[in-house]
Short mmCIF file of C-alpha atoms in Angstrom, two decimals:
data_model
loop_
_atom_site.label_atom_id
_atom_site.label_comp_id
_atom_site.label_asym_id
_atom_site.label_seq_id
_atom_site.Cartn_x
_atom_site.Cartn_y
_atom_site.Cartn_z
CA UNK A 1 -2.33 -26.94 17.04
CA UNK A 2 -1.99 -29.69 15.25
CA UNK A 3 -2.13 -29.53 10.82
CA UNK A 4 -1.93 -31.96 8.01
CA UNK A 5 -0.72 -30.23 5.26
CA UNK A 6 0.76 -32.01 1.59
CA UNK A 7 3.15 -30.17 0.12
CA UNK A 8 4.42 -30.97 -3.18
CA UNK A 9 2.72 -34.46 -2.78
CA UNK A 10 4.32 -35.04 1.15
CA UNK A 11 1.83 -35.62 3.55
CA UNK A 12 2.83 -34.50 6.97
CA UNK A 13 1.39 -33.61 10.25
CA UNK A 14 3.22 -30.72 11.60
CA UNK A 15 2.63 -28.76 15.54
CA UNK A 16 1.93 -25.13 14.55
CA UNK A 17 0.90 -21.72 16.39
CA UNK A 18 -2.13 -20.54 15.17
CA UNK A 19 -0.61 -17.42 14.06
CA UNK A 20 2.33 -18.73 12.26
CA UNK A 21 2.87 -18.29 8.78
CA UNK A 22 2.46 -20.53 5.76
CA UNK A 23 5.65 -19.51 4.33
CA UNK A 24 7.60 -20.14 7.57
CA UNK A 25 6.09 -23.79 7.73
CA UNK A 26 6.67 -24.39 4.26
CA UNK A 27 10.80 -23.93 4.62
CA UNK A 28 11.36 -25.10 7.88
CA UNK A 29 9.20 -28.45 8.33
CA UNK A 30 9.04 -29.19 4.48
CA UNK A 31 12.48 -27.67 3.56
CA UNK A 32 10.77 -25.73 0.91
CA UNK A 33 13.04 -23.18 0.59
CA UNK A 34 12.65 -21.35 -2.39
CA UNK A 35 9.60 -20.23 -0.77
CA UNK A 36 11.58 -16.75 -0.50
CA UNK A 37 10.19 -14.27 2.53
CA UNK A 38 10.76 -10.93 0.63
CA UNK A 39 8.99 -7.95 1.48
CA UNK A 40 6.84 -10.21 4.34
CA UNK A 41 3.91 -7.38 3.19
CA UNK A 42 2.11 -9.37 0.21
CA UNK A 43 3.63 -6.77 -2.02
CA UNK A 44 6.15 -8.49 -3.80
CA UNK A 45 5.20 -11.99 -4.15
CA UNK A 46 8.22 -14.06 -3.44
CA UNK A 47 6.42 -16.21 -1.46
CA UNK A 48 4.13 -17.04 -3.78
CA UNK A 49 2.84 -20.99 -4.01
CA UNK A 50 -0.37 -22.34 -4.70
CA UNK A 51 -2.67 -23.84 -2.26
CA UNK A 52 -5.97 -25.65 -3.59
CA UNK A 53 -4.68 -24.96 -6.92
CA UNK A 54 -5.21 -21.42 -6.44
CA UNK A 55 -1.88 -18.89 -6.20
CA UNK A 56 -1.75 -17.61 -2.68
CA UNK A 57 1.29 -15.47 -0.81
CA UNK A 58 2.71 -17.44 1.92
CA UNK A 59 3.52 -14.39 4.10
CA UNK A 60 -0.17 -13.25 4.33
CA UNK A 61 -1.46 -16.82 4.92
CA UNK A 62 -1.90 -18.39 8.13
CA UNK A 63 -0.42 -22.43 8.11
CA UNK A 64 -4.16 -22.98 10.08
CA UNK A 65 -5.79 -21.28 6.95
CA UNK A 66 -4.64 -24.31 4.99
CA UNK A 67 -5.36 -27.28 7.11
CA UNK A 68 -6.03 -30.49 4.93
CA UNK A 69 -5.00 -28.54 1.96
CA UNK A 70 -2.81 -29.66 -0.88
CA UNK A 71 0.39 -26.79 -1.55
CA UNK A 72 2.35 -27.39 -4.35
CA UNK A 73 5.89 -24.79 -4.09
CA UNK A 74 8.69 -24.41 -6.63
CA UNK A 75 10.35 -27.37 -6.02
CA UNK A 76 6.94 -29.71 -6.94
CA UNK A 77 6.81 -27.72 -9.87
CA UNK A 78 9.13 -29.48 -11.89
CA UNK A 79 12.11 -31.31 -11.61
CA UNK A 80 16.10 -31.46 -12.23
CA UNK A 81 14.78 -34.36 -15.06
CA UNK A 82 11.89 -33.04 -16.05
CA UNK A 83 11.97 -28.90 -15.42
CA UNK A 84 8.51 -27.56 -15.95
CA UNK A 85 8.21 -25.62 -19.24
CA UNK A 86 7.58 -22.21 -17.59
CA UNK A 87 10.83 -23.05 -15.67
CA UNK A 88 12.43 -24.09 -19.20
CA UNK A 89 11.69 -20.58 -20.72
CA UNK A 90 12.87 -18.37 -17.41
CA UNK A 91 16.24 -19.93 -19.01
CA UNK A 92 16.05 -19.64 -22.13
CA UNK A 93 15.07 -15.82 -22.14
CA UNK A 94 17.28 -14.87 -19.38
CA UNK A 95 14.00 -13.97 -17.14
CA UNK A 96 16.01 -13.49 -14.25
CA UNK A 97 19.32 -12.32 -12.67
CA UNK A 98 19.72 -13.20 -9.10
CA UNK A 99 17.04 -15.10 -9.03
CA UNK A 100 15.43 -14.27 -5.57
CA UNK A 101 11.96 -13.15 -7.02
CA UNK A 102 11.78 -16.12 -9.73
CA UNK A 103 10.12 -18.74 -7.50
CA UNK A 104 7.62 -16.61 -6.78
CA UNK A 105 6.67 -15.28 -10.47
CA UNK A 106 7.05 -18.66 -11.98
CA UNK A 107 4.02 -20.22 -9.31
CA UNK A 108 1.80 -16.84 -10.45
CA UNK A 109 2.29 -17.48 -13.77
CA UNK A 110 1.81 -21.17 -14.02
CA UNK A 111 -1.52 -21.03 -13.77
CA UNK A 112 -2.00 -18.28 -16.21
CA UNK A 113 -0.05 -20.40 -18.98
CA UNK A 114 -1.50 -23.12 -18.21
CA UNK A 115 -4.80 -21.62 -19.37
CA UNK A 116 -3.47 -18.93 -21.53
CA UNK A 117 -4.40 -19.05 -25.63
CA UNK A 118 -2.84 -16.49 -27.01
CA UNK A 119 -2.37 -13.54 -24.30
CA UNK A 120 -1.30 -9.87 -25.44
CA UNK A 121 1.90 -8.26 -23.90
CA UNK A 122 -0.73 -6.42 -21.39
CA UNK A 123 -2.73 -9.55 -20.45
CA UNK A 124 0.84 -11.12 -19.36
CA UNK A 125 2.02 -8.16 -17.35
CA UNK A 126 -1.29 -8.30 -15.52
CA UNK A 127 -0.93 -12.00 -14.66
CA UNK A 128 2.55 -11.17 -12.82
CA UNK A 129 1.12 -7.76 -11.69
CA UNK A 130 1.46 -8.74 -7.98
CA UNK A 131 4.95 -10.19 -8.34
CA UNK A 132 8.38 -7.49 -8.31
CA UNK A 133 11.86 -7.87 -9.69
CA UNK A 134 14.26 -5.58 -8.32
CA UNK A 135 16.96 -6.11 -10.48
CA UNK A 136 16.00 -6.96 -14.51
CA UNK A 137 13.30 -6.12 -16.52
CA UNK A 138 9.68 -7.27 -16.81
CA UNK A 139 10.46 -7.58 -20.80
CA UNK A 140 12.45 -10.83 -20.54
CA UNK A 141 9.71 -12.60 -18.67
CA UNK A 142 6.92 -11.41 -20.75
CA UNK A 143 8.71 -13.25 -23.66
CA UNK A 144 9.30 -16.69 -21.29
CA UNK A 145 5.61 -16.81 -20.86
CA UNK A 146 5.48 -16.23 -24.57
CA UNK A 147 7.56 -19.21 -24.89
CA UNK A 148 6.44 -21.25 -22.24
CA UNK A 149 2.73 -21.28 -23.75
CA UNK A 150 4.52 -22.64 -27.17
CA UNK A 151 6.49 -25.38 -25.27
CA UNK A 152 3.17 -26.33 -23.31
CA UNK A 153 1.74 -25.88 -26.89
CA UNK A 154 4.25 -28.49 -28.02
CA UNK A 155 4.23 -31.12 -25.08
CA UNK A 156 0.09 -30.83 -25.31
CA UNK A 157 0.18 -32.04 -29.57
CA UNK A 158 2.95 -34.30 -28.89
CA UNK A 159 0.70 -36.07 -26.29
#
């Protein structure tokens, strides 16, 4: 069946099965790739990405589901320029190691800062409570969201 999807502002039309995945779509006709396939059981949210604005796993999600839709992955996030501040603070506070899971905690949690005032330690964990990290702690990223909402804090007086 034919689908127009835009991804990270692309428009394209793309030939899918009806029961293929999002996540599979997204890497091999947009070349998303950090749209990472992890546990493929909605439990770990790698494959996190928003669609519609709203966060959505990949794995779980049917490429039909999200005909005419607008899906923004990592990589329309930010930018090698112009890195988006929740990416700036993963860095800064060493909120990952290898790296696999981080695509898929930093689209969860964009929304959330985004909105966020000023969010307790438990309100945070709860944001990224569908997303796992198998090899650092949760600490590191609580402070980058702590840190990302003053550098969106920043960017918003400076505007």
């Amino acid at each position: 069946m034919k689908l127009n999807l835009t991804v990270n502002g692309r428009s394209k039309e793309v030939d899918a099965e009806p029961r293929r995945l999002l996540a599979d779509v997204l890497r091999t006709e947009f070349g998303a790739y950090g749209v990472h396939i992890g546990c493929a059981q909605g439990a770990c949210g790698c494959c996190t990405v928003s669609v519609d604005g709203e966060s959505r796993l990949s794995c779980l999600t049917f490429a039909a589901q999200c005909d005419g839709a607008e899906i923004q992955t990592i990589e329309g996030l930010g930018d090698k320029t112009r890195a988006h501040y929740l990416q700036r603070a993963f860095m800064a506070e060493h909120a990952l190691q290898c790296g696999f899971c981080t695509p898929g905690f930093i689209m969860a949690l964009a929304p959330f800062v985004d909105k966020a005032g000023d969010p307790s330690d438990a309100e945070i964990r709860d944001a990224m409570s569908g997303n796992m990290c198998r090899c650092t702690g949760y600490q590191s990223i609580v402070a980058a969201v702590r840190l990302a909402i003053e550098l969106r804090d920043a960017e918003r007086g400076a505007a």
